[in-house]
Amino acid sequence: MPRTVHIIGNGDSAMFYNDAPRKGLKLACNLAPFPIEDLYASCMVDFKMVRHIHKGDIDVPGEWILGVRPKAYMEKNPQFFMQRSHQIKMFYDRLPSYAANYTDLNCGHFAVYFACCRLRAERVHMYGFDSIFDFNLRSFTDTFINSDRGGMNNNRLTNNWRPLWQNIFKDFSDGRTEFILHHMHDNLKFKIGKNVTIETYGKRGEILEPEEGKSDKIWIPPASGVM
């Protein structure tokens, strides 16, 4: 059986993880939008995420895998590090050659790259990675951390993030890793190799970039309230 990793992102299609039993190791991005049984770890890459944990605004249960910026935050706040050291599974600072710096990677990039490099996953299932498909950067993280989700910033981020996804998929296209993306539709915004497949659920259409002069507030949360 191939080494399988399920990565639960923060987009609204993360809910598809719950559509069937999932065998394999599980990774979450930041704080998962719902409880995940037997979670291996939560991945975090941003200062603001660990800062909100430090302030007591939120909490992330279980063990953590932290990137360079959370590591730097811990070094500046040794008491906080001591309080939470039992949750830190490891710091991971490997940067892909096609990323200019650590700030290029969002939490999803980090978790997928970690699964491929460190865990040597042979099959990676991805849920809640909506920005790959749609003009939609809405995230469960937005419910406790304010982020700019205006049209201009969304456009900037998607233009930065999608090439990184393309490079990650290509990086592991030598037979090492198969990627399965779970989404409402299969209208991907860039070319993919044979190691990437899309499992569609057909529960909602594509979310498009707003026309000039019109509101970009077109995201509608699912009726269940789960993102």
mmCIF file with all atom_site columns, C-alpha atoms in Angstrom:
data_model
loop_
_atom_site.group_PDB
_atom_site.id
_atom_site.type_symbol
_atom_site.label_atom_id
_atom_site.label_alt_id
_atom_site.label_comp_id
_atom_site.label_asym_id
_atom_site.label_entity_id
_atom_site.label_seq_id
_atom_site.pdbx_PDB_ins_code
_atom_site.Cartn_x
_atom_site.Cartn_y
_atom_site.Cartn_z
_atom_site.occupancy
_atom_site.B_iso_or_equiv
_atom_site.pdbx_formal_charge
_atom_site.auth_seq_id
_atom_site.auth_comp_id
_atom_site.auth_asym_id
_atom_site.auth_atom_id
_atom_site.pdbx_PDB_model_num
ATOM 1   C CA . MET A 1 1   ? 0.000   0.000  0.000   1.00 0.00 ? 1   MET A CA 1
ATOM 2   C CA . PRO A 1 2   ? 1.456   3.435  -0.924  1.00 0.00 ? 2   PRO A CA 1
ATOM 3   C CA . ARG A 1 3   ? 2.427   5.843  1.828   1.00 0.00 ? 3   ARG A CA 1
ATOM 4   C CA . THR A 1 4   ? -0.619  8.107  1.912   1.00 0.00 ? 4   THR A CA 1
ATOM 5   C CA . VAL A 1 5   ? -0.933  11.558 3.465   1.00 0.00 ? 5   VAL A CA 1
ATOM 6   C CA . HIS A 1 6   ? -4.174  13.529 3.703   1.00 0.00 ? 6   HIS A CA 1
ATOM 7   C CA . ILE A 1 7   ? -3.680  17.291 3.965   1.00 0.00 ? 7   ILE A CA 1
ATOM 8   C CA . ILE A 1 8   ? -6.659  19.304 5.176   1.00 0.00 ? 8   ILE A CA 1
ATOM 9   C CA . GLY A 1 9   ? -6.440  22.940 4.134   1.00 0.00 ? 9   GLY A CA 1
ATOM 10  C CA . ASN A 1 10  ? -8.644  25.836 5.206   1.00 0.00 ? 10  ASN A CA 1
ATOM 11  C CA . GLY A 1 11  ? -10.746 26.484 2.100   1.00 0.00 ? 11  GLY A CA 1
ATOM 12  C CA . ASP A 1 12  ? -14.441 25.635 2.066   1.00 0.00 ? 12  ASP A CA 1
ATOM 13  C CA . SER A 1 13  ? -13.863 22.423 0.080   1.00 0.00 ? 13  SER A CA 1
ATOM 14  C CA . ALA A 1 14  ? -11.995 20.991 3.083   1.00 0.00 ? 14  ALA A CA 1
ATOM 15  C CA . MET A 1 15  ? -15.379 19.546 4.031   1.00 0.00 ? 15  MET A CA 1
ATOM 16  C CA . PHE A 1 16  ? -14.930 16.846 1.372   1.00 0.00 ? 16  PHE A CA 1
ATOM 17  C CA . TYR A 1 17  ? -12.440 15.146 3.668   1.00 0.00 ? 17  TYR A CA 1
ATOM 18  C CA . ASN A 1 18  ? -15.456 14.011 5.693   1.00 0.00 ? 18  ASN A CA 1
ATOM 19  C CA . ASP A 1 19  ? -17.243 12.440 2.714   1.00 0.00 ? 19  ASP A CA 1
ATOM 20  C CA . ALA A 1 20  ? -15.575 9.058  3.213   1.00 0.00 ? 20  ALA A CA 1
ATOM 21  C CA . PRO A 1 21  ? -13.251 7.204  5.619   1.00 0.00 ? 21  PRO A CA 1
ATOM 22  C CA . ARG A 1 22  ? -9.639  8.270  4.965   1.00 0.00 ? 22  ARG A CA 1
ATOM 23  C CA . LYS A 1 23  ? -6.786  5.879  5.632   1.00 0.00 ? 23  LYS A CA 1
ATOM 24  C CA . GLY A 1 24  ? -3.325  7.315  5.991   1.00 0.00 ? 24  GLY A CA 1
ATOM 25  C CA . LEU A 1 25  ? -1.451  10.010 7.884   1.00 0.00 ? 25  LEU A CA 1
ATOM 26  C CA . LYS A 1 26  ? -3.260  13.333 8.395   1.00 0.00 ? 26  LYS A CA 1
ATOM 27  C CA . LEU A 1 27  ? -1.818  16.844 8.383   1.00 0.00 ? 27  LEU A CA 1
ATOM 28  C CA . ALA A 1 28  ? -3.741  20.053 9.065   1.00 0.00 ? 28  ALA A CA 1
ATOM 29  C CA . CYS A 1 29  ? -2.937  23.622 8.019   1.00 0.00 ? 29  CYS A CA 1
ATOM 30  C CA . ASN A 1 30  ? -3.003  26.076 10.939  1.00 0.00 ? 30  ASN A CA 1
ATOM 31  C CA . LEU A 1 31  ? -6.150  25.223 12.885  1.00 0.00 ? 31  LEU A CA 1
ATOM 32  C CA . ALA A 1 32  ? -8.284  22.597 11.159  1.00 0.00 ? 32  ALA A CA 1
ATOM 33  C CA . PRO A 1 33  ? -11.889 23.675 10.434  1.00 0.00 ? 33  PRO A CA 1
ATOM 34  C CA . PHE A 1 34  ? -13.204 20.525 12.153  1.00 0.00 ? 34  PHE A CA 1
ATOM 35  C CA . PRO A 1 35  ? -11.849 17.807 14.469  1.00 0.00 ? 35  PRO A CA 1
ATOM 36  C CA . ILE A 1 36  ? -9.583  15.292 12.718  1.00 0.00 ? 36  ILE A CA 1
ATOM 37  C CA . GLU A 1 37  ? -9.176  11.881 14.293  1.00 0.00 ? 37  GLU A CA 1
ATOM 38  C CA . ASP A 1 38  ? -5.572  10.669 14.667  1.00 0.00 ? 38  ASP A CA 1
ATOM 39  C CA . LEU A 1 39  ? -4.109  13.942 13.391  1.00 0.00 ? 39  LEU A CA 1
ATOM 40  C CA . TYR A 1 40  ? -0.345  13.628 12.930  1.00 0.00 ? 40  TYR A CA 1
ATOM 41  C CA . ALA A 1 41  ? 0.339   17.354 13.275  1.00 0.00 ? 41  ALA A CA 1
ATOM 42  C CA . SER A 1 42  ? -0.797  20.878 12.443  1.00 0.00 ? 42  SER A CA 1
ATOM 43  C CA . CYS A 1 43  ? 1.538   22.851 10.163  1.00 0.00 ? 43  CYS A CA 1
ATOM 44  C CA . MET A 1 44  ? 2.144   26.560 10.728  1.00 0.00 ? 44  MET A CA 1
ATOM 45  C CA . VAL A 1 45  ? 4.339   29.059 8.870   1.00 0.00 ? 45  VAL A CA 1
ATOM 46  C CA . ASP A 1 46  ? 3.211   32.556 9.935   1.00 0.00 ? 46  ASP A CA 1
ATOM 47  C CA . PHE A 1 47  ? 4.226   34.891 12.751  1.00 0.00 ? 47  PHE A CA 1
ATOM 48  C CA . LYS A 1 48  ? 0.619   35.973 13.213  1.00 0.00 ? 48  LYS A CA 1
ATOM 49  C CA . MET A 1 49  ? -0.612  32.436 13.815  1.00 0.00 ? 49  MET A CA 1
ATOM 50  C CA . VAL A 1 50  ? 1.763   31.694 16.691  1.00 0.00 ? 50  VAL A CA 1
ATOM 51  C CA . ARG A 1 51  ? 1.350   35.242 18.002  1.00 0.00 ? 51  ARG A CA 1
ATOM 52  C CA . HIS A 1 52  ? -2.415  34.715 18.353  1.00 0.00 ? 52  HIS A CA 1
ATOM 53  C CA . ILE A 1 53  ? -1.753  31.420 20.137  1.00 0.00 ? 53  ILE A CA 1
ATOM 54  C CA . HIS A 1 54  ? 0.704   33.185 22.450  1.00 0.00 ? 54  HIS A CA 1
ATOM 55  C CA . LYS A 1 55  ? -1.848  35.919 23.205  1.00 0.00 ? 55  LYS A CA 1
ATOM 56  C CA . GLY A 1 56  ? -4.479  33.295 24.032  1.00 0.00 ? 56  GLY A CA 1
ATOM 57  C CA . ASP A 1 57  ? -6.818  34.341 21.224  1.00 0.00 ? 57  ASP A CA 1
ATOM 58  C CA . ILE A 1 58  ? -6.927  30.789 19.850  1.00 0.00 ? 58  ILE A CA 1
ATOM 59  C CA . ASP A 1 59  ? -5.427  27.406 20.574  1.00 0.00 ? 59  ASP A CA 1
ATOM 60  C CA . VAL A 1 60  ? -4.248  24.626 18.293  1.00 0.00 ? 60  VAL A CA 1
ATOM 61  C CA . PRO A 1 61  ? -4.424  21.212 19.952  1.00 0.00 ? 61  PRO A CA 1
ATOM 62  C CA . GLY A 1 62  ? -2.099  18.318 19.248  1.00 0.00 ? 62  GLY A CA 1
ATOM 63  C CA . GLU A 1 63  ? 1.429   18.434 17.880  1.00 0.00 ? 63  GLU A CA 1
ATOM 64  C CA . TRP A 1 64  ? 2.877   21.078 15.566  1.00 0.00 ? 64  TRP A CA 1
ATOM 65  C CA . ILE A 1 65  ? 5.276   21.259 12.647  1.00 0.00 ? 65  ILE A CA 1
ATOM 66  C CA . LEU A 1 66  ? 6.613   24.801 12.446  1.00 0.00 ? 66  LEU A CA 1
ATOM 67  C CA . GLY A 1 67  ? 8.340   26.758 9.701   1.00 0.00 ? 67  GLY A CA 1
ATOM 68  C CA . VAL A 1 68  ? 11.100  29.350 9.890   1.00 0.00 ? 68  VAL A CA 1
ATOM 69  C CA . ARG A 1 69  ? 8.991   32.314 11.015  1.00 0.00 ? 69  ARG A CA 1
ATOM 70  C CA . PRO A 1 70  ? 7.313   30.488 13.933  1.00 0.00 ? 70  PRO A CA 1
ATOM 71  C CA . LYS A 1 71  ? 10.779  29.230 14.905  1.00 0.00 ? 71  LYS A CA 1
ATOM 72  C CA . ALA A 1 72  ? 12.061  32.829 14.962  1.00 0.00 ? 72  ALA A CA 1
ATOM 73  C CA . TYR A 1 73  ? 9.062   33.831 17.086  1.00 0.00 ? 73  TYR A CA 1
ATOM 74  C CA . MET A 1 74  ? 9.850   31.070 19.574  1.00 0.00 ? 74  MET A CA 1
ATOM 75  C CA . GLU A 1 75  ? 13.470  32.213 19.784  1.00 0.00 ? 75  GLU A CA 1
ATOM 76  C CA . LYS A 1 76  ? 12.291  35.729 20.651  1.00 0.00 ? 76  LYS A CA 1
ATOM 77  C CA . ASN A 1 77  ? 9.807   34.384 23.196  1.00 0.00 ? 77  ASN A CA 1
ATOM 78  C CA . PRO A 1 78  ? 11.620  31.617 25.109  1.00 0.00 ? 78  PRO A CA 1
ATOM 79  C CA . GLN A 1 79  ? 9.014   31.380 27.863  1.00 0.00 ? 79  GLN A CA 1
ATOM 80  C CA . PHE A 1 80  ? 6.295   30.733 25.311  1.00 0.00 ? 80  PHE A CA 1
ATOM 81  C CA . PHE A 1 81  ? 8.572   28.158 23.658  1.00 0.00 ? 81  PHE A CA 1
ATOM 82  C CA . MET A 1 82  ? 9.027   26.345 26.968  1.00 0.00 ? 82  MET A CA 1
ATOM 83  C CA . GLN A 1 83  ? 5.281   26.344 27.571  1.00 0.00 ? 83  GLN A CA 1
ATOM 84  C CA . ARG A 1 84  ? 4.571   24.820 24.169  1.00 0.00 ? 84  ARG A CA 1
ATOM 85  C CA . SER A 1 85  ? 7.706   22.767 23.490  1.00 0.00 ? 85  SER A CA 1
ATOM 86  C CA . HIS A 1 86  ? 5.858   19.513 24.251  1.00 0.00 ? 86  HIS A CA 1
ATOM 87  C CA . GLN A 1 87  ? 3.612   20.209 21.230  1.00 0.00 ? 87  GLN A CA 1
ATOM 88  C CA . ILE A 1 88  ? 6.394   20.954 18.763  1.00 0.00 ? 88  ILE A CA 1
ATOM 89  C CA . LYS A 1 89  ? 7.081   17.819 16.784  1.00 0.00 ? 89  LYS A CA 1
ATOM 90  C CA . MET A 1 90  ? 9.768   19.607 14.788  1.00 0.00 ? 90  MET A CA 1
ATOM 91  C CA . PHE A 1 91  ? 10.902  22.769 13.027  1.00 0.00 ? 91  PHE A CA 1
ATOM 92  C CA . TYR A 1 92  ? 11.178  22.341 9.265   1.00 0.00 ? 92  TYR A CA 1
ATOM 93  C CA . ASP A 1 93  ? 13.210  24.883 7.311   1.00 0.00 ? 93  ASP A CA 1
ATOM 94  C CA . ARG A 1 94  ? 13.814  23.292 3.913   1.00 0.00 ? 94  ARG A CA 1
ATOM 95  C CA . LEU A 1 95  ? 13.023  25.779 1.135   1.00 0.00 ? 95  LEU A CA 1
ATOM 96  C CA . PRO A 1 96  ? 12.260  24.638 -2.428  1.00 0.00 ? 96  PRO A CA 1
ATOM 97  C CA . SER A 1 97  ? 14.717  25.943 -5.007  1.00 0.00 ? 97  SER A CA 1
ATOM 98  C CA . TYR A 1 98  ? 11.840  27.527 -6.930  1.00 0.00 ? 98  TYR A CA 1
ATOM 99  C CA . ALA A 1 99  ? 10.720  29.637 -3.946  1.00 0.00 ? 99  ALA A CA 1
ATOM 100 C CA . ALA A 1 100 ? 12.590  32.931 -3.588  1.00 0.00 ? 100 ALA A CA 1
ATOM 101 C CA . ASN A 1 101 ? 12.107  33.066 0.181   1.00 0.00 ? 101 ASN A CA 1
ATOM 102 C CA . TYR A 1 102 ? 10.096  31.556 3.018   1.00 0.00 ? 102 TYR A CA 1
ATOM 103 C CA . THR A 1 103 ? 7.351   34.157 2.769   1.00 0.00 ? 103 THR A CA 1
ATOM 104 C CA . ASP A 1 104 ? 6.482   32.803 -0.692  1.00 0.00 ? 104 ASP A CA 1
ATOM 105 C CA . LEU A 1 105 ? 5.101   29.623 0.873   1.00 0.00 ? 105 LEU A CA 1
ATOM 106 C CA . ASN A 1 106 ? 1.650   29.600 2.397   1.00 0.00 ? 106 ASN A CA 1
ATOM 107 C CA . CYS A 1 107 ? 0.728   26.967 4.949   1.00 0.00 ? 107 CYS A CA 1
ATOM 108 C CA . GLY A 1 108 ? -0.627  24.632 2.266   1.00 0.00 ? 108 GLY A CA 1
ATOM 109 C CA . HIS A 1 109 ? 2.586   24.760 0.228   1.00 0.00 ? 109 HIS A CA 1
ATOM 110 C CA . PHE A 1 110 ? 4.555   24.056 3.394   1.00 0.00 ? 110 PHE A CA 1
ATOM 111 C CA . ALA A 1 111 ? 2.425   21.074 4.431   1.00 0.00 ? 111 ALA A CA 1
ATOM 112 C CA . VAL A 1 112 ? 2.476   19.472 0.971   1.00 0.00 ? 112 VAL A CA 1
ATOM 113 C CA . TYR A 1 113 ? 6.215   20.005 0.535   1.00 0.00 ? 113 TYR A CA 1
ATOM 114 C CA . PHE A 1 114 ? 6.844   18.568 4.009   1.00 0.00 ? 114 PHE A CA 1
ATOM 115 C CA . ALA A 1 115 ? 4.722   15.520 3.202   1.00 0.00 ? 115 ALA A CA 1
ATOM 116 C CA . CYS A 1 116 ? 6.641   14.891 -0.017  1.00 0.00 ? 116 CYS A CA 1
ATOM 117 C CA . CYS A 1 117 ? 10.180  15.575 1.226   1.00 0.00 ? 117 CYS A CA 1
ATOM 118 C CA . ARG A 1 118 ? 10.197  14.639 4.886   1.00 0.00 ? 118 ARG A CA 1
ATOM 119 C CA . LEU A 1 119 ? 7.474   12.000 5.022   1.00 0.00 ? 119 LEU A CA 1
ATOM 120 C CA . ARG A 1 120 ? 8.243   10.700 1.514   1.00 0.00 ? 120 ARG A CA 1
ATOM 121 C CA . ALA A 1 121 ? 4.566   10.426 0.720   1.00 0.00 ? 121 ALA A CA 1
ATOM 122 C CA . GLU A 1 122 ? 3.722   8.404  -2.366  1.00 0.00 ? 122 GLU A CA 1
ATOM 123 C CA . ARG A 1 123 ? 0.129   9.629  -2.492  1.00 0.00 ? 123 ARG A CA 1
ATOM 124 C CA . VAL A 1 124 ? -0.999  13.058 -1.267  1.00 0.00 ? 124 VAL A CA 1
ATOM 125 C CA . HIS A 1 125 ? -4.690  13.906 -0.961  1.00 0.00 ? 125 HIS A CA 1
ATOM 126 C CA . MET A 1 126 ? -5.425  17.642 -0.770  1.00 0.00 ? 126 MET A CA 1
ATOM 127 C CA . TYR A 1 127 ? -8.676  19.133 0.574   1.00 0.00 ? 127 TYR A CA 1
ATOM 128 C CA . GLY A 1 128 ? -9.574  22.799 0.935   1.00 0.00 ? 128 GLY A CA 1
ATOM 129 C CA . PHE A 1 129 ? -7.018  24.177 -1.541  1.00 0.00 ? 129 PHE A CA 1
ATOM 130 C CA . ASP A 1 130 ? -9.573  26.341 -3.311  1.00 0.00 ? 130 ASP A CA 1
ATOM 131 C CA . SER A 1 131 ? -7.215  29.072 -4.524  1.00 0.00 ? 131 SER A CA 1
ATOM 132 C CA . ILE A 1 132 ? -5.700  26.555 -6.964  1.00 0.00 ? 132 ILE A CA 1
ATOM 133 C CA . PHE A 1 133 ? -9.045  26.375 -8.771  1.00 0.00 ? 133 PHE A CA 1
ATOM 134 C CA . ASP A 1 134 ? -10.987 29.560 -8.065  1.00 0.00 ? 134 ASP A CA 1
ATOM 135 C CA . PHE A 1 135 ? -10.648 33.249 -7.350  1.00 0.00 ? 135 PHE A CA 1
ATOM 136 C CA . ASN A 1 136 ? -11.320 32.336 -3.749  1.00 0.00 ? 136 ASN A CA 1
ATOM 137 C CA . LEU A 1 137 ? -8.864  32.777 -0.908  1.00 0.00 ? 137 LEU A CA 1
ATOM 138 C CA . ARG A 1 138 ? -11.482 32.608 1.801   1.00 0.00 ? 138 ARG A CA 1
ATOM 139 C CA . SER A 1 139 ? -10.070 30.563 4.668   1.00 0.00 ? 139 SER A CA 1
ATOM 140 C CA . PHE A 1 140 ? -11.279 29.141 7.951   1.00 0.00 ? 140 PHE A CA 1
ATOM 141 C CA . THR A 1 141 ? -8.310  30.997 9.459   1.00 0.00 ? 141 THR A CA 1
ATOM 142 C CA . ASP A 1 142 ? -10.115 34.246 8.582   1.00 0.00 ? 142 ASP A CA 1
ATOM 143 C CA . THR A 1 143 ? -12.622 33.507 11.345  1.00 0.00 ? 143 THR A CA 1
ATOM 144 C CA . PHE A 1 144 ? -9.996  34.275 13.994  1.00 0.00 ? 144 PHE A CA 1
ATOM 145 C CA . ILE A 1 145 ? -7.266  36.231 12.130  1.00 0.00 ? 145 ILE A CA 1
ATOM 146 C CA . ASN A 1 146 ? -8.132  39.250 9.997   1.00 0.00 ? 146 ASN A CA 1
ATOM 147 C CA . SER A 1 147 ? -6.756  39.055 6.435   1.00 0.00 ? 147 SER A CA 1
ATOM 148 C CA . ASP A 1 148 ? -7.096  41.236 3.376   1.00 0.00 ? 148 ASP A CA 1
ATOM 149 C CA . ARG A 1 149 ? -9.420  39.317 1.034   1.00 0.00 ? 149 ARG A CA 1
ATOM 150 C CA . GLY A 1 150 ? -10.086 42.198 -1.354  1.00 0.00 ? 150 GLY A CA 1
ATOM 151 C CA . GLY A 1 151 ? -9.940  41.592 -5.085  1.00 0.00 ? 151 GLY A CA 1
ATOM 152 C CA . MET A 1 152 ? -6.531  43.167 -5.664  1.00 0.00 ? 152 MET A CA 1
ATOM 153 C CA . ASN A 1 153 ? -4.840  41.246 -2.869  1.00 0.00 ? 153 ASN A CA 1
ATOM 154 C CA . ASN A 1 154 ? -6.524  37.998 -3.874  1.00 0.00 ? 154 ASN A CA 1
ATOM 155 C CA . ASN A 1 155 ? -5.291  38.467 -7.422  1.00 0.00 ? 155 ASN A CA 1
ATOM 156 C CA . ARG A 1 156 ? -1.743  39.151 -6.212  1.00 0.00 ? 156 ARG A CA 1
ATOM 157 C CA . LEU A 1 157 ? -1.698  36.095 -3.982  1.00 0.00 ? 157 LEU A CA 1
ATOM 158 C CA . THR A 1 158 ? -3.169  33.685 -6.511  1.00 0.00 ? 158 THR A CA 1
ATOM 159 C CA . ASN A 1 159 ? -0.651  34.863 -9.108  1.00 0.00 ? 159 ASN A CA 1
ATOM 160 C CA . ASN A 1 160 ? 2.139   34.160 -6.614  1.00 0.00 ? 160 ASN A CA 1
ATOM 161 C CA . TRP A 1 161 ? 0.803   30.897 -5.220  1.00 0.00 ? 161 TRP A CA 1
ATOM 162 C CA . ARG A 1 162 ? -0.269  29.015 -8.350  1.00 0.00 ? 162 ARG A CA 1
ATOM 163 C CA . PRO A 1 163 ? 3.200   28.910 -9.986  1.00 0.00 ? 163 PRO A CA 1
ATOM 164 C CA . LEU A 1 164 ? 4.521   27.405 -6.758  1.00 0.00 ? 164 LEU A CA 1
ATOM 165 C CA . TRP A 1 165 ? 1.890   24.673 -6.911  1.00 0.00 ? 165 TRP A CA 1
ATOM 166 C CA . GLN A 1 166 ? 2.815   23.962 -10.498 1.00 0.00 ? 166 GLN A CA 1
ATOM 167 C CA . ASN A 1 167 ? 6.472   23.658 -9.520  1.00 0.00 ? 167 ASN A CA 1
ATOM 168 C CA . ILE A 1 168 ? 5.744   21.410 -6.534  1.00 0.00 ? 168 ILE A CA 1
ATOM 169 C CA . PHE A 1 169 ? 3.718   19.023 -8.681  1.00 0.00 ? 169 PHE A CA 1
ATOM 170 C CA . LYS A 1 170 ? 6.465   19.033 -11.309 1.00 0.00 ? 170 LYS A CA 1
ATOM 171 C CA . ASP A 1 171 ? 9.193   18.560 -8.695  1.00 0.00 ? 171 ASP A CA 1
ATOM 172 C CA . PHE A 1 172 ? 7.683   15.209 -7.695  1.00 0.00 ? 172 PHE A CA 1
ATOM 173 C CA . SER A 1 173 ? 6.571   14.068 -11.148 1.00 0.00 ? 173 SER A CA 1
ATOM 174 C CA . ASP A 1 174 ? 9.318   11.457 -11.462 1.00 0.00 ? 174 ASP A CA 1
ATOM 175 C CA . GLY A 1 175 ? 7.102   8.699  -10.096 1.00 0.00 ? 175 GLY A CA 1
ATOM 176 C CA . ARG A 1 176 ? 7.702   9.505  -6.435  1.00 0.00 ? 176 ARG A CA 1
ATOM 177 C CA . THR A 1 177 ? 4.378   11.124 -5.619  1.00 0.00 ? 177 THR A CA 1
ATOM 178 C CA . GLU A 1 178 ? 0.795   11.167 -6.879  1.00 0.00 ? 178 GLU A CA 1
ATOM 179 C CA . PHE A 1 179 ? -1.389  14.151 -5.965  1.00 0.00 ? 179 PHE A CA 1
ATOM 180 C CA . ILE A 1 180 ? -5.174  13.904 -5.674  1.00 0.00 ? 180 ILE A CA 1
ATOM 181 C CA . LEU A 1 181 ? -6.973  17.251 -5.405  1.00 0.00 ? 181 LEU A CA 1
ATOM 182 C CA . HIS A 1 182 ? -10.507 17.226 -3.999  1.00 0.00 ? 182 HIS A CA 1
ATOM 183 C CA . HIS A 1 183 ? -12.723 20.038 -5.266  1.00 0.00 ? 183 HIS A CA 1
ATOM 184 C CA . MET A 1 184 ? -16.146 20.973 -6.677  1.00 0.00 ? 184 MET A CA 1
ATOM 185 C CA . HIS A 1 185 ? -14.917 21.119 -10.282 1.00 0.00 ? 185 HIS A CA 1
ATOM 186 C CA . ASP A 1 186 ? -11.803 20.263 -12.283 1.00 0.00 ? 186 ASP A CA 1
ATOM 187 C CA . ASN A 1 187 ? -11.158 23.603 -14.005 1.00 0.00 ? 187 ASN A CA 1
ATOM 188 C CA . LEU A 1 188 ? -7.555  23.921 -12.872 1.00 0.00 ? 188 LEU A CA 1
ATOM 189 C CA . LYS A 1 189 ? -5.796  27.185 -13.712 1.00 0.00 ? 189 LYS A CA 1
ATOM 190 C CA . PHE A 1 190 ? -2.523  25.705 -14.991 1.00 0.00 ? 190 PHE A CA 1
ATOM 191 C CA . LYS A 1 191 ? -1.226  22.627 -16.763 1.00 0.00 ? 191 LYS A CA 1
ATOM 192 C CA . ILE A 1 192 ? -0.594  19.535 -14.702 1.00 0.00 ? 192 ILE A CA 1
ATOM 193 C CA . GLY A 1 193 ? 1.329   16.347 -15.274 1.00 0.00 ? 193 GLY A CA 1
ATOM 194 C CA . LYS A 1 194 ? 0.168   12.768 -15.106 1.00 0.00 ? 194 LYS A CA 1
ATOM 195 C CA . ASN A 1 195 ? 0.925   12.645 -11.377 1.00 0.00 ? 195 ASN A CA 1
ATOM 196 C CA . VAL A 1 196 ? -1.979  15.020 -10.581 1.00 0.00 ? 196 VAL A CA 1
ATOM 197 C CA . THR A 1 197 ? -5.629  13.961 -10.638 1.00 0.00 ? 197 THR A CA 1
ATOM 198 C CA . ILE A 1 198 ? -8.768  15.777 -9.508  1.00 0.00 ? 198 ILE A CA 1
ATOM 199 C CA . GLU A 1 199 ? -11.657 14.191 -7.674  1.00 0.00 ? 199 GLU A CA 1
ATOM 200 C CA . THR A 1 200 ? -14.777 16.301 -8.210  1.00 0.00 ? 200 THR A CA 1
ATOM 201 C CA . TYR A 1 201 ? -17.882 16.502 -6.066  1.00 0.00 ? 201 TYR A CA 1
ATOM 202 C CA . GLY A 1 202 ? -20.107 18.722 -8.204  1.00 0.00 ? 202 GLY A CA 1
ATOM 203 C CA . LYS A 1 203 ? -21.680 20.595 -5.329  1.00 0.00 ? 203 LYS A CA 1
ATOM 204 C CA . ARG A 1 204 ? -20.951 24.108 -6.546  1.00 0.00 ? 204 ARG A CA 1
ATOM 205 C CA . GLY A 1 205 ? -19.740 25.928 -9.632  1.00 0.00 ? 205 GLY A CA 1
ATOM 206 C CA . GLU A 1 206 ? -16.578 27.886 -10.155 1.00 0.00 ? 206 GLU A CA 1
ATOM 207 C CA . ILE A 1 207 ? -15.902 31.112 -8.246  1.00 0.00 ? 207 ILE A CA 1
ATOM 208 C CA . LEU A 1 208 ? -14.620 33.637 -10.758 1.00 0.00 ? 208 LEU A CA 1
ATOM 209 C CA . GLU A 1 209 ? -12.646 36.838 -10.498 1.00 0.00 ? 209 GLU A CA 1
ATOM 210 C CA . PRO A 1 210 ? -15.101 39.737 -10.125 1.00 0.00 ? 210 PRO A CA 1
ATOM 211 C CA . GLU A 1 211 ? -15.607 42.012 -13.086 1.00 0.00 ? 211 GLU A CA 1
ATOM 212 C CA . GLU A 1 212 ? -14.106 45.476 -12.869 1.00 0.00 ? 212 GLU A CA 1
ATOM 213 C CA . GLY A 1 213 ? -16.291 47.855 -10.921 1.00 0.00 ? 213 GLY A CA 1
ATOM 214 C CA . LYS A 1 214 ? -18.291 45.073 -9.258  1.00 0.00 ? 214 LYS A CA 1
ATOM 215 C CA . SER A 1 215 ? -18.081 43.826 -5.714  1.00 0.00 ? 215 SER A CA 1
ATOM 216 C CA . ASP A 1 216 ? -15.683 40.975 -5.048  1.00 0.00 ? 216 ASP A CA 1
ATOM 217 C CA . LYS A 1 217 ? -17.771 39.705 -2.151  1.00 0.00 ? 217 LYS A CA 1
ATOM 218 C CA . ILE A 1 218 ? -19.047 36.691 -4.037  1.00 0.00 ? 218 ILE A CA 1
ATOM 219 C CA . TRP A 1 219 ? -18.016 33.919 -1.679  1.00 0.00 ? 219 TRP A CA 1
ATOM 220 C CA . ILE A 1 220 ? -20.993 32.219 -0.053  1.00 0.00 ? 220 ILE A CA 1
ATOM 221 C CA . PRO A 1 221 ? -20.271 29.815 2.812   1.00 0.00 ? 221 PRO A CA 1
ATOM 222 C CA . PRO A 1 222 ? -21.878 26.371 2.652   1.00 0.00 ? 222 PRO A CA 1
ATOM 223 C CA . ALA A 1 223 ? -25.202 25.929 4.405   1.00 0.00 ? 223 ALA A CA 1
ATOM 224 C CA . SER A 1 224 ? -23.594 23.683 7.008   1.00 0.00 ? 224 SER A CA 1
ATOM 225 C CA . GLY A 1 225 ? -21.329 26.528 8.113   1.00 0.00 ? 225 GLY A CA 1
ATOM 226 C CA . VAL A 1 226 ? -18.308 24.234 7.797   1.00 0.00 ? 226 VAL A CA 1
ATOM 227 C CA . MET A 1 227 ? -15.505 25.542 5.584   1.00 0.00 ? 227 MET A CA 1
#
